[in-house]
PDB file of C-alpha atoms and ligand atoms in Angstrom:
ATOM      1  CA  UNK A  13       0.000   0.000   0.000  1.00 66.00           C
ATOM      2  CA  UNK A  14       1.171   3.235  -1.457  1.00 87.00           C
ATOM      3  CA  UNK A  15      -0.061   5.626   1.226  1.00 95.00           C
ATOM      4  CA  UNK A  16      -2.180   4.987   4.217  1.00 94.00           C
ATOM      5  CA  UNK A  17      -5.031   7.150   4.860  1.00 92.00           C
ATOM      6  CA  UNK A  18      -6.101   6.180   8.138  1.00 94.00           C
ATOM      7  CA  UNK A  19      -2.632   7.078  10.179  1.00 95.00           C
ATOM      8  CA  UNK A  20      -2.565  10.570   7.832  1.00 95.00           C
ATOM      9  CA  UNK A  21      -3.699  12.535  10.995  1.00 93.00           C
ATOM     10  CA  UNK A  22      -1.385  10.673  13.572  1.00 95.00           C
ATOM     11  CA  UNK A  23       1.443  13.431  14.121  1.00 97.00           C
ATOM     12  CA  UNK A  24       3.675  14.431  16.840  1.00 97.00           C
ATOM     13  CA  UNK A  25       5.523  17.617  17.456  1.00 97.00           C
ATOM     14  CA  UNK A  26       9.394  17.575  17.746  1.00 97.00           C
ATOM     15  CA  UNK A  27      11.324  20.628  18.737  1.00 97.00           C
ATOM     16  CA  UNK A  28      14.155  20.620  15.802  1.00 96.00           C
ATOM     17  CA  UNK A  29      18.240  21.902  16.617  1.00 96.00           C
ATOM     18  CA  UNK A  30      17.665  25.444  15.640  1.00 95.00           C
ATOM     19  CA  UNK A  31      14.552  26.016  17.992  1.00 97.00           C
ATOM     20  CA  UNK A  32      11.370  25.608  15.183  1.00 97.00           C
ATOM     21  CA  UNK A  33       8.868  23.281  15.748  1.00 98.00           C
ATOM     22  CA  UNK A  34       8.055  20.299  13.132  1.00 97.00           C
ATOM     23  CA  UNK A  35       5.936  16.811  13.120  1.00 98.00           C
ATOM     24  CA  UNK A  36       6.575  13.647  13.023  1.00 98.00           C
ATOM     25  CA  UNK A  37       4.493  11.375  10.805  1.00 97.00           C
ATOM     26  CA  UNK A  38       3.288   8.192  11.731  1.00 97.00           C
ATOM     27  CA  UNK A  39       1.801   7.285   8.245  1.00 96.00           C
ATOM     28  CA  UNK A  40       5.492   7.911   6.564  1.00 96.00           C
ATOM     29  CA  UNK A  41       7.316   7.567   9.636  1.00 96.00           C
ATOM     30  CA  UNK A  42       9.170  10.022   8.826  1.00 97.00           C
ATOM     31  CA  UNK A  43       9.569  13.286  10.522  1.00 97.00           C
ATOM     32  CA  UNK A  44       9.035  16.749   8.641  1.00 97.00           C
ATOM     33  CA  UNK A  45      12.504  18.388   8.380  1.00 95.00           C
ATOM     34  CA  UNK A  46      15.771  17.161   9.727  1.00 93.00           C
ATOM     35  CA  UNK A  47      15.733  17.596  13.401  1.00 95.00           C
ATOM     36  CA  UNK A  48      19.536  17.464  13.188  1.00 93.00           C
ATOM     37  CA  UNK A  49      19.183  20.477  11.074  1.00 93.00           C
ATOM     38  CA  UNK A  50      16.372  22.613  12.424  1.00 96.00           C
ATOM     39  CA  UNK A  51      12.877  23.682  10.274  1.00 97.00           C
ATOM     40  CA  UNK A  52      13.758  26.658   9.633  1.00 97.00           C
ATOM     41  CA  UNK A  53      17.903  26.178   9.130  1.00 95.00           C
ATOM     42  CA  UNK A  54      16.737  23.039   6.243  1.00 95.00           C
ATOM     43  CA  UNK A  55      14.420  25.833   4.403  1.00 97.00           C
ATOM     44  CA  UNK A  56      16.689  28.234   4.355  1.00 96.00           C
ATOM     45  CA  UNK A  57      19.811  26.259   3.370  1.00 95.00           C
ATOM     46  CA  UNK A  58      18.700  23.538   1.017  1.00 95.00           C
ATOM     47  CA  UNK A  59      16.121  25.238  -0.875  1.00 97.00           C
ATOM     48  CA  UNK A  60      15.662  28.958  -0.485  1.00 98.00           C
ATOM     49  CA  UNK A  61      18.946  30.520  -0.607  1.00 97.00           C
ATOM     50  CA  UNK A  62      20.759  28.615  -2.821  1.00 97.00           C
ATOM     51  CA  UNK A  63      17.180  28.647  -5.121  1.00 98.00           C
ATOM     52  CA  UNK A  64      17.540  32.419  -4.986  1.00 98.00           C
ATOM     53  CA  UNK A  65      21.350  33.039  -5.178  1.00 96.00           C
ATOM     54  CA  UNK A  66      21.828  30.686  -8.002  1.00 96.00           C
ATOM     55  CA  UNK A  67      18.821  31.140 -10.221  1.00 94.00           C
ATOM     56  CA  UNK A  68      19.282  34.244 -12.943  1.00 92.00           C
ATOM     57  CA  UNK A  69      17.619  37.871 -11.101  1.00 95.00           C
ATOM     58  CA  UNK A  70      14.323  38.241 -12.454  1.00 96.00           C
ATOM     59  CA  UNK A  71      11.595  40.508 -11.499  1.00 97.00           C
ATOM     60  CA  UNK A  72       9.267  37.371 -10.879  1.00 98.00           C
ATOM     61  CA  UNK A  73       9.492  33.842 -10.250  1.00 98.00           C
ATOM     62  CA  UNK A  74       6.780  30.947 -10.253  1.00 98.00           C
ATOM     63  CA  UNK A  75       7.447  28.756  -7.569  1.00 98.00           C
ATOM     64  CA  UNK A  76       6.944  24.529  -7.327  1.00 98.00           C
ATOM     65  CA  UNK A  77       6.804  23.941  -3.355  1.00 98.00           C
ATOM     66  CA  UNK A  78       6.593  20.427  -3.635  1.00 98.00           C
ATOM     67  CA  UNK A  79       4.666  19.373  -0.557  1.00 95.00           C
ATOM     68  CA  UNK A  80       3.495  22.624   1.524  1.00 98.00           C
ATOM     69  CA  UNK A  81       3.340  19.799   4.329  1.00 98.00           C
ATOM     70  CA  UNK A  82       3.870  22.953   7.580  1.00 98.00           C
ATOM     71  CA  UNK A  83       4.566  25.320   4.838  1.00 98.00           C
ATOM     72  CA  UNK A  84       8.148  26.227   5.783  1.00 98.00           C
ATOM     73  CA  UNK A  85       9.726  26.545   2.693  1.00 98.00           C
ATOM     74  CA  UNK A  86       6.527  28.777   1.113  1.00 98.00           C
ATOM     75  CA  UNK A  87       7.105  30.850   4.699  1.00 98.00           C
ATOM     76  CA  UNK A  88      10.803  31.005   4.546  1.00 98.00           C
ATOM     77  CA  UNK A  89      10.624  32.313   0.956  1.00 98.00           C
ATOM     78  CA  UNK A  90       8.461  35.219   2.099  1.00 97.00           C
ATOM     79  CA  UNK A  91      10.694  35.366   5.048  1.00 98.00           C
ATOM     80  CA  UNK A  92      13.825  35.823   2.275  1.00 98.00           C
ATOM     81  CA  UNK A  93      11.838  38.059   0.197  1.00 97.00           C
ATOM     82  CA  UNK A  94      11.227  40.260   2.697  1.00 95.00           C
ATOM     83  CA  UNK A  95      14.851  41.001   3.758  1.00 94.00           C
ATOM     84  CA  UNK A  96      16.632  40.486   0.931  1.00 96.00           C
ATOM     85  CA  UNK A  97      14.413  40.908  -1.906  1.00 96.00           C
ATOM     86  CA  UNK A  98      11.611  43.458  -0.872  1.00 95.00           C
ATOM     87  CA  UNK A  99      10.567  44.211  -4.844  1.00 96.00           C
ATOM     88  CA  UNK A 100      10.407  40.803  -6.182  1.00 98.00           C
ATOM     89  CA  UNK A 101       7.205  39.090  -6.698  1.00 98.00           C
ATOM     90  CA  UNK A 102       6.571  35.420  -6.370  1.00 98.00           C
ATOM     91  CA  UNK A 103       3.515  33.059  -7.320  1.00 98.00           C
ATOM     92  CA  UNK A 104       3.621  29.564  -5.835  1.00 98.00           C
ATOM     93  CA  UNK A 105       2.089  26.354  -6.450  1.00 98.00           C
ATOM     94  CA  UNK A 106       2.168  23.859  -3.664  1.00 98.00           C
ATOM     95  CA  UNK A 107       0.626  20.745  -3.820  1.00 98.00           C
ATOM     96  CA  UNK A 108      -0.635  19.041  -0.544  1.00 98.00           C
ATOM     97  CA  UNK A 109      -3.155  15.657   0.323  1.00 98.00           C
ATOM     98  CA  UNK A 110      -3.605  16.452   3.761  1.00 98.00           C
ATOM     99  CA  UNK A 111      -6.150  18.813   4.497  1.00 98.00           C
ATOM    100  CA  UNK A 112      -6.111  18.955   7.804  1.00 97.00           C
ATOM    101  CA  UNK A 113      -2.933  20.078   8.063  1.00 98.00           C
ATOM    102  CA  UNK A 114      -3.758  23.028   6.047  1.00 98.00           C
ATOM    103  CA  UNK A 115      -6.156  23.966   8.453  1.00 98.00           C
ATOM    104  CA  UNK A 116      -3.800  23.575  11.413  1.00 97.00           C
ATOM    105  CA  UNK A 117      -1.119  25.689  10.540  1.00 98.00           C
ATOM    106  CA  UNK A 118      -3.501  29.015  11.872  1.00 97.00           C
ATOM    107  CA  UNK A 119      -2.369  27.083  15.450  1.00 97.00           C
ATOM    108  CA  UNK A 120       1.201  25.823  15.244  1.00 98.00           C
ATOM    109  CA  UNK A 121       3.780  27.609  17.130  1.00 98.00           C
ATOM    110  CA  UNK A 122       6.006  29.050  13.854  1.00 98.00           C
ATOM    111  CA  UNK A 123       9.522  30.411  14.318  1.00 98.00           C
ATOM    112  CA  UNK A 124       9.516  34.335  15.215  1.00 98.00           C
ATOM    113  CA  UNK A 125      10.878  34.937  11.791  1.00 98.00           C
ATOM    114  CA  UNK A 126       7.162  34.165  10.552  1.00 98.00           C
ATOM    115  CA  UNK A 127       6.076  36.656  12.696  1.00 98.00           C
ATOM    116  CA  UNK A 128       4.816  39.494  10.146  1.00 97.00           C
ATOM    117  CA  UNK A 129       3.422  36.267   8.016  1.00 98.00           C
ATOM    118  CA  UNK A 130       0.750  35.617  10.339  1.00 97.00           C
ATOM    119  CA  UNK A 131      -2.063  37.040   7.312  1.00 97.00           C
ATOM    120  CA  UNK A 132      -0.374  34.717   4.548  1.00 98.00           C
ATOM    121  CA  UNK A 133      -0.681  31.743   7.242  1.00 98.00           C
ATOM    122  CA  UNK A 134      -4.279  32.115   8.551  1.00 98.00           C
ATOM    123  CA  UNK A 135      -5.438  33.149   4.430  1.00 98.00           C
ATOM    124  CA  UNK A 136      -3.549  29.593   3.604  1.00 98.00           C
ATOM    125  CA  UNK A 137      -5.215  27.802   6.471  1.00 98.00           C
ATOM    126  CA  UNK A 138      -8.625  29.446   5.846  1.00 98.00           C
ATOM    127  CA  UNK A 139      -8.891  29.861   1.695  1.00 98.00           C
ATOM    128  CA  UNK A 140      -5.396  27.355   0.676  1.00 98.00           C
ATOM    129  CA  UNK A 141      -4.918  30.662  -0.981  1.00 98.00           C
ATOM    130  CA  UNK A 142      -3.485  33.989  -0.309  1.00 98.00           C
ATOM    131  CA  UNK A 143      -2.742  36.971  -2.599  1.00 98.00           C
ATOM    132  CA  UNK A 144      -1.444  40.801  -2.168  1.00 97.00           C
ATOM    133  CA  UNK A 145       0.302  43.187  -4.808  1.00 96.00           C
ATOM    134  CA  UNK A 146       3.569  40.932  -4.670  1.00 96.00           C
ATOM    135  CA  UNK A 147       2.466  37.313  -3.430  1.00 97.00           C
ATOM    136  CA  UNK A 148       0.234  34.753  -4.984  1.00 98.00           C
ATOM    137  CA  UNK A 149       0.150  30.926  -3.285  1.00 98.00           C
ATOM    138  CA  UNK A 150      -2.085  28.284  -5.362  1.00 98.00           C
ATOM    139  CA  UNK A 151      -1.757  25.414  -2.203  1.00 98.00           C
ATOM    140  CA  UNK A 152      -3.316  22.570  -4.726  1.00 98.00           C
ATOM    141  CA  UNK A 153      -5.318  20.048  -2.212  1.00 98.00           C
ATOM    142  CA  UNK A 154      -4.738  16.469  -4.476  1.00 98.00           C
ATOM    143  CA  UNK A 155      -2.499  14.171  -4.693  1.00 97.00           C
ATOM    144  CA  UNK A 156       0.534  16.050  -6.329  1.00 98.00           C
ATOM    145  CA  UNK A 157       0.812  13.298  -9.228  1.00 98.00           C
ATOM    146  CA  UNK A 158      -2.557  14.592 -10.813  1.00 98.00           C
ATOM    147  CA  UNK A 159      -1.743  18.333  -9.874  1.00 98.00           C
ATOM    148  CA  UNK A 160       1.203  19.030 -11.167  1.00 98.00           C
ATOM    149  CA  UNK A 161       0.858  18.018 -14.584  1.00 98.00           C
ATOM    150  CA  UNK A 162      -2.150  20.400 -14.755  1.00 98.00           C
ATOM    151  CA  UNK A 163       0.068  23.129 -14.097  1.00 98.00           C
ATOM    152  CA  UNK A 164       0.268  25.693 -17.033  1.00 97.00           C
ATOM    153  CA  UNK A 165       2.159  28.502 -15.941  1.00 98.00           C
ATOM    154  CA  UNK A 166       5.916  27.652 -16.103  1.00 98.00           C
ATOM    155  CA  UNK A 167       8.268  26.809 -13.658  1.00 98.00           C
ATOM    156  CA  UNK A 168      11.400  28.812 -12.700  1.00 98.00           C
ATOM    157  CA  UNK A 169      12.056  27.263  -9.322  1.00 98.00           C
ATOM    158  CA  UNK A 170      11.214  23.819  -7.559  1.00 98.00           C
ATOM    159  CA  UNK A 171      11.390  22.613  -3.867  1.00 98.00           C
ATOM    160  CA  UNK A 172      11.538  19.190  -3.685  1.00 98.00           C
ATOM    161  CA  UNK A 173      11.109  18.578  -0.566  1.00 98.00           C
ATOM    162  CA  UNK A 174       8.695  15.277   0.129  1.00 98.00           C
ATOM    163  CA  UNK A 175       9.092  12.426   2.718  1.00 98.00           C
ATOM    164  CA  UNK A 176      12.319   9.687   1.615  1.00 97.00           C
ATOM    165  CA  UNK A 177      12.413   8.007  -1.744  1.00 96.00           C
ATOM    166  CA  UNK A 178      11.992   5.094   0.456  1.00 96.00           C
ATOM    167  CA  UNK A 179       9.086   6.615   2.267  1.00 95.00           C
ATOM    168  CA  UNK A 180       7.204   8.066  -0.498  1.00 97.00           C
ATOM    169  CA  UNK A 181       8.461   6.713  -3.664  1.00 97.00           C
ATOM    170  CA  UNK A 182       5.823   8.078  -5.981  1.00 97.00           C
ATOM    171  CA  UNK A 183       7.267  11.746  -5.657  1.00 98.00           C
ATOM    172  CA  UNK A 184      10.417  10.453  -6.882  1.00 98.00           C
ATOM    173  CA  UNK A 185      10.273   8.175  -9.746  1.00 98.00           C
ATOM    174  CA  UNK A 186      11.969   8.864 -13.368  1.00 98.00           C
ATOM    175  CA  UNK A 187       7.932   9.552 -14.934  1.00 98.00           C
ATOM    176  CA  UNK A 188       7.318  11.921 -11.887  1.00 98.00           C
ATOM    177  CA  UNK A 189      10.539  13.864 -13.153  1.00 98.00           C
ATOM    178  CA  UNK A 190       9.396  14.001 -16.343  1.00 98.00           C
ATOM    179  CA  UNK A 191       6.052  15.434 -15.563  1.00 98.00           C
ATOM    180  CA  UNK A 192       8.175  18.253 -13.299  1.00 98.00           C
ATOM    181  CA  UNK A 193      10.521  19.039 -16.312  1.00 98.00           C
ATOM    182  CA  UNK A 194       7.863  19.533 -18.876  1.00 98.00           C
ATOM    183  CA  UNK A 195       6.191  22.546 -16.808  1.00 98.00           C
ATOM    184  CA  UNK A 196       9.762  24.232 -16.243  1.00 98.00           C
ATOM    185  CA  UNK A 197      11.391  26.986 -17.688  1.00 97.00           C
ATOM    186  CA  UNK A 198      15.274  26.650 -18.814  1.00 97.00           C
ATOM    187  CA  UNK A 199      17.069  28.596 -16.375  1.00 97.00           C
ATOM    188  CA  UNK A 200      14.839  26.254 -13.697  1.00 98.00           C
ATOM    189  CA  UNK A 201      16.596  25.383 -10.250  1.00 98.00           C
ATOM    190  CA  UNK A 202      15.499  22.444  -8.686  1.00 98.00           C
ATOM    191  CA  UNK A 203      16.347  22.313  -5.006  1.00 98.00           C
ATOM    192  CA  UNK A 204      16.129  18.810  -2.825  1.00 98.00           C
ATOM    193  CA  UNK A 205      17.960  17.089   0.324  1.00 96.00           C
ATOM    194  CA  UNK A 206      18.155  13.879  -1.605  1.00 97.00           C
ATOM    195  CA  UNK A 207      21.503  12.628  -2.406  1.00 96.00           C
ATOM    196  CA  UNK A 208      20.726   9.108  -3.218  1.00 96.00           C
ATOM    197  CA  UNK A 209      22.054   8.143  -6.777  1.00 96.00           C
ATOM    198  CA  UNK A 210      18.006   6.971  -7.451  1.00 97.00           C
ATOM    199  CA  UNK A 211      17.102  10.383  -7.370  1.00 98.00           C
ATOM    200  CA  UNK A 212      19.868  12.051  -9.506  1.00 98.00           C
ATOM    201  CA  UNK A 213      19.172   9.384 -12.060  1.00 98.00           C
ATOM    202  CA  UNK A 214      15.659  10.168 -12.125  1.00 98.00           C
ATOM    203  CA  UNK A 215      16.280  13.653 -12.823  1.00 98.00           C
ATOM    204  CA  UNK A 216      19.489  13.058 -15.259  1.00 98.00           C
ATOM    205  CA  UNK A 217      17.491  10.928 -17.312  1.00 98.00           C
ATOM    206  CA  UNK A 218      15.060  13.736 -18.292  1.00 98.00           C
ATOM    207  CA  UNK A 219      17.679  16.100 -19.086  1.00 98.00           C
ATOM    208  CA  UNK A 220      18.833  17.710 -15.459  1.00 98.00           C
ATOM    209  CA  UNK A 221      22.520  18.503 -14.604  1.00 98.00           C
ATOM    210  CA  UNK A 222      23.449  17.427 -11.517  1.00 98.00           C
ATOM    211  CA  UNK A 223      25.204  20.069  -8.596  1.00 98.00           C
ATOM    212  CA  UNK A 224      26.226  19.470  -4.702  1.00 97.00           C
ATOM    213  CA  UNK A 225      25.279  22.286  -3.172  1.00 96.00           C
ATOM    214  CA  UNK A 226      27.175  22.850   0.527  1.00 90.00           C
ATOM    215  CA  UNK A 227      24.902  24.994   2.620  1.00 80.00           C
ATOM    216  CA  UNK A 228      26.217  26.957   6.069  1.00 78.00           C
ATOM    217  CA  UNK A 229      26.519  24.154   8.487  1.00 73.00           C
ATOM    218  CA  UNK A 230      23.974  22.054   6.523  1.00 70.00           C
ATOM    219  CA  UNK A 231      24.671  18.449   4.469  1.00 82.00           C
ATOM    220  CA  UNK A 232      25.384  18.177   1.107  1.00 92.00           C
ATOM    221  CA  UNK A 233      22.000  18.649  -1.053  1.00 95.00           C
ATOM    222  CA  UNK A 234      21.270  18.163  -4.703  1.00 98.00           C
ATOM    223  CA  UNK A 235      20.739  21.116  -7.154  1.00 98.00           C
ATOM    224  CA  UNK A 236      19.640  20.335 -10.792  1.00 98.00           C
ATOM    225  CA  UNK A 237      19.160  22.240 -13.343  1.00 98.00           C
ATOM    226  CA  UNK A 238      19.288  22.630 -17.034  1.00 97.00           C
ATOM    227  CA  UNK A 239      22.439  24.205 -17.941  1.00 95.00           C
ATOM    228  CA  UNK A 240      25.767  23.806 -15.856  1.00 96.00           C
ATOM    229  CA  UNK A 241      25.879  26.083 -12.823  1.00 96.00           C
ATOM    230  CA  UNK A 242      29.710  27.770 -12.550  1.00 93.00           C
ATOM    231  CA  UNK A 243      30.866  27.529  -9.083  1.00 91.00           C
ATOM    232  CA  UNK A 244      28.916  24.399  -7.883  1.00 95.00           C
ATOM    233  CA  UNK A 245      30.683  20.718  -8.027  1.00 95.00           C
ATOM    234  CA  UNK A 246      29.132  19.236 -10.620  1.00 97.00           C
ATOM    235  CA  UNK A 247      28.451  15.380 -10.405  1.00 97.00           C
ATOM    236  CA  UNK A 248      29.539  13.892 -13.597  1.00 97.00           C
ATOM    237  CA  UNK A 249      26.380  11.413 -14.054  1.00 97.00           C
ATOM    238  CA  UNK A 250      27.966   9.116 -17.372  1.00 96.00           C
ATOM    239  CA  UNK A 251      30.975   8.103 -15.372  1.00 96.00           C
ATOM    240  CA  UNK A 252      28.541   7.720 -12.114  1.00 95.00           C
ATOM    241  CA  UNK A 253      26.687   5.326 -14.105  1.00 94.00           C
ATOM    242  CA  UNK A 254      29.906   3.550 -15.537  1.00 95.00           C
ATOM    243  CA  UNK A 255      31.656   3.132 -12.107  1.00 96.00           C
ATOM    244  CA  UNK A 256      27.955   1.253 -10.738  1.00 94.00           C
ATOM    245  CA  UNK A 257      26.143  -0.402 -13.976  1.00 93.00           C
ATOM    246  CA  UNK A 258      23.506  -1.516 -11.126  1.00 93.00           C
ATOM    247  CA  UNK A 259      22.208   2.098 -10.038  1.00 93.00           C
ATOM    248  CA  UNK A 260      19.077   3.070 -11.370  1.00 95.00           C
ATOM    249  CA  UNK A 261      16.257   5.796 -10.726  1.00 98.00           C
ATOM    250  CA  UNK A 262      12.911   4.819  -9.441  1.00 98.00           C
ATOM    251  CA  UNK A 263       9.733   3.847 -11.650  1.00 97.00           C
ATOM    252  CA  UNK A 264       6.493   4.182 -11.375  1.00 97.00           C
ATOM    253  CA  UNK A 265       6.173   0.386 -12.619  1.00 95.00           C
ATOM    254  CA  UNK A 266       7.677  -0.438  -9.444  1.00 94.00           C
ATOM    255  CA  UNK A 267       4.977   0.896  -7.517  1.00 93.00           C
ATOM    256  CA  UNK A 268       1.670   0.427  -9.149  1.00 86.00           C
ATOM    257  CA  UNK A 269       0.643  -2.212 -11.343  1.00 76.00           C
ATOM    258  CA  UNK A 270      -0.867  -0.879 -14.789  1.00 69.00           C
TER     259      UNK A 270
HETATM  260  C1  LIG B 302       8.295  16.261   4.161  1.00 63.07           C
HETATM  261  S1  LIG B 302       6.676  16.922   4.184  1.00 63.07           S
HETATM  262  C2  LIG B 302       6.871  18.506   3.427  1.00 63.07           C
HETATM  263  C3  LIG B 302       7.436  19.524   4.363  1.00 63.07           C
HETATM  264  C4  LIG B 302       7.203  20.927   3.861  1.00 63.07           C
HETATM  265  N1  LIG B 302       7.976  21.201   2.679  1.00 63.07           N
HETATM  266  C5  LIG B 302       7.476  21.940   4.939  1.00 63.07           C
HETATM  267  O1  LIG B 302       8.408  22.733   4.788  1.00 63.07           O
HETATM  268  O2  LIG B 302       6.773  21.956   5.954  1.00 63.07           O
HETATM  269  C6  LIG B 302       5.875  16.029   2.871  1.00 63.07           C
HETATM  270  C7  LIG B 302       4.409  16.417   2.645  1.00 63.07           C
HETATM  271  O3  LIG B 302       3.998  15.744   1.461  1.00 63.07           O
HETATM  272  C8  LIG B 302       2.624  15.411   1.583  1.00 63.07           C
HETATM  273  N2  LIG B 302       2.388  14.374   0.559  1.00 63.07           N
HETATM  274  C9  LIG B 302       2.926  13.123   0.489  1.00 63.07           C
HETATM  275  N3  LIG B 302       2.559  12.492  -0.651  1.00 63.07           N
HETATM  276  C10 LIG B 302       1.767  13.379  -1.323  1.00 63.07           C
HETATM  277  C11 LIG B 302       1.099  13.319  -2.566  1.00 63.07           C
HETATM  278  N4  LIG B 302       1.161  12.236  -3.354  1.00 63.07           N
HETATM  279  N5  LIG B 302       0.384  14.405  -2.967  1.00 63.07           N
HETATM  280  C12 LIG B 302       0.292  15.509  -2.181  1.00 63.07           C
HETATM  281  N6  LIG B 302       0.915  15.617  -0.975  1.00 63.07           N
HETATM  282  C13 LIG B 302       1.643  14.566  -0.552  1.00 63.07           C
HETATM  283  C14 LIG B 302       2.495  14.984   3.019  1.00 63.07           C
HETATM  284  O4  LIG B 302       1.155  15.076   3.456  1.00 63.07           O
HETATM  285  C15 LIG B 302       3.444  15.989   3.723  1.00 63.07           C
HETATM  286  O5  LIG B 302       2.725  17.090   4.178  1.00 63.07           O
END
């Protein structure tokens, strides 16, 4: 079984290194966010900053925040925004099953940072939708497979942020990839904690270069994008695949039966 529904609402809080709050859930048993880490300190260093210090300056971006699970990446973008970037305009999609999550987050006990977000947070727990002169979030309530693909406005940044390959397997397969990659713009940066060679095959095999990124005091996370990133190590995939014939990325064949 794929996912099961009735442990979806069996969660427990953990307090994470850096002082933010996150869950633990007993459906993926999995926590949230690396409690090593901290909630906030995982945002910020795996996917915001290096999505906004790498990607080209723009005006605008559209944002994939792939699951809005507590919301801290959506939050910590805002969070970002607001000090570094106070002009630039954002729309996100995020897609999310669990809707009574959404409708918790108006309760759970965010980082000060998210002070000042406390609007965008009860909007999102209230509507799954918020929008001002500068923000737009889309949080898409479905299974993310079936979401995404509907998406028509084009990608120029991606969070990919879901429970374990091994936990949740069906936002990580090779045809999951592909459905990511067709929505995205070129000069797309694709942010994740996932290391495992699975997952960088999955994405190399519909056309992403592959990048270790080294946050401050963070592990090594993945970057991919479409055109080689001066700067960043870049993991030479071909001779990855030649020095273990066996590695492979993750199918959706292996999961469901068609
Ligand atoms: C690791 S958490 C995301 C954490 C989130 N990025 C944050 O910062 O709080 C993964 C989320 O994915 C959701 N999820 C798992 N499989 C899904 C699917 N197929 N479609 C939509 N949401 C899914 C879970 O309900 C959970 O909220």
């Amino acid at each position: 079984m794929l996912y099961n529904e009735s442990l979806r609402q069996k969660k427990e809080l953990l307090l994470t290194k850096d002082g933010s709050w996150t869950l633990y859930s007993k459906e993926f048993e999995q926590a949230y966010h690396s409690t090593k880490e901290g909630a906030l300190r995982e945002s910020l260093q795996k996917h915001v900053i290096p999505a906004f210090t790498l990607h080209p300056s723009q005006e605008s971006y559209t944002i994939l925040d792939i699951c809005f699970g507590l919301g801290y990446n959506t939050l910590a973008t805002f969070y970002y925004l607001q000090t570094y970037l106070p002009q630039t305009k954002v729309h996100i999609f995020s897609p999310e099953f669990d809707y009574q999550l959404i409708k918790s987050i108006a309760t759970f006990d965010y980082p000060k940072e998210f002070d000042t977000l406390e609007p965008i947070i009860r909007s999102l727990s209230q509507n799954l939708y918020y929008k001002d002169e500068r923000y737009t979030i889309e949080i898409l309530y479905g299974d993310a497979r079936q979401s995404i693909p509907k998406i028509t406005q084009k990608i120029d940044i991606v969070y990919q942020d879901a429970f374990s390959p091994k936990q949740n397997p069906m936002l990580w397969t090779r045809e999951y990839f592909r459905d990511i990659r067709t929505i995205c713009n070129d000069e797309v940066i694709l942010t994740t904690y996932s290391i495992a060679i699975a997952t960088r095959m999955g994405l190399y095999e519909n056309g992403f270069l592959i990048h270790i990124y080294e946050g401050e005091d963070a592990r090594h996370s993945t970057i991919a994008t479409l055109e080689r990133i001066e700067g960043l190590k870049y993991v030479d995939m071909e001779l990855k695949k030649s020095r273990n014939p066996e590695a492979k990325s993750l199918s959706d064949s292996d999961f469901i039966d068609f």
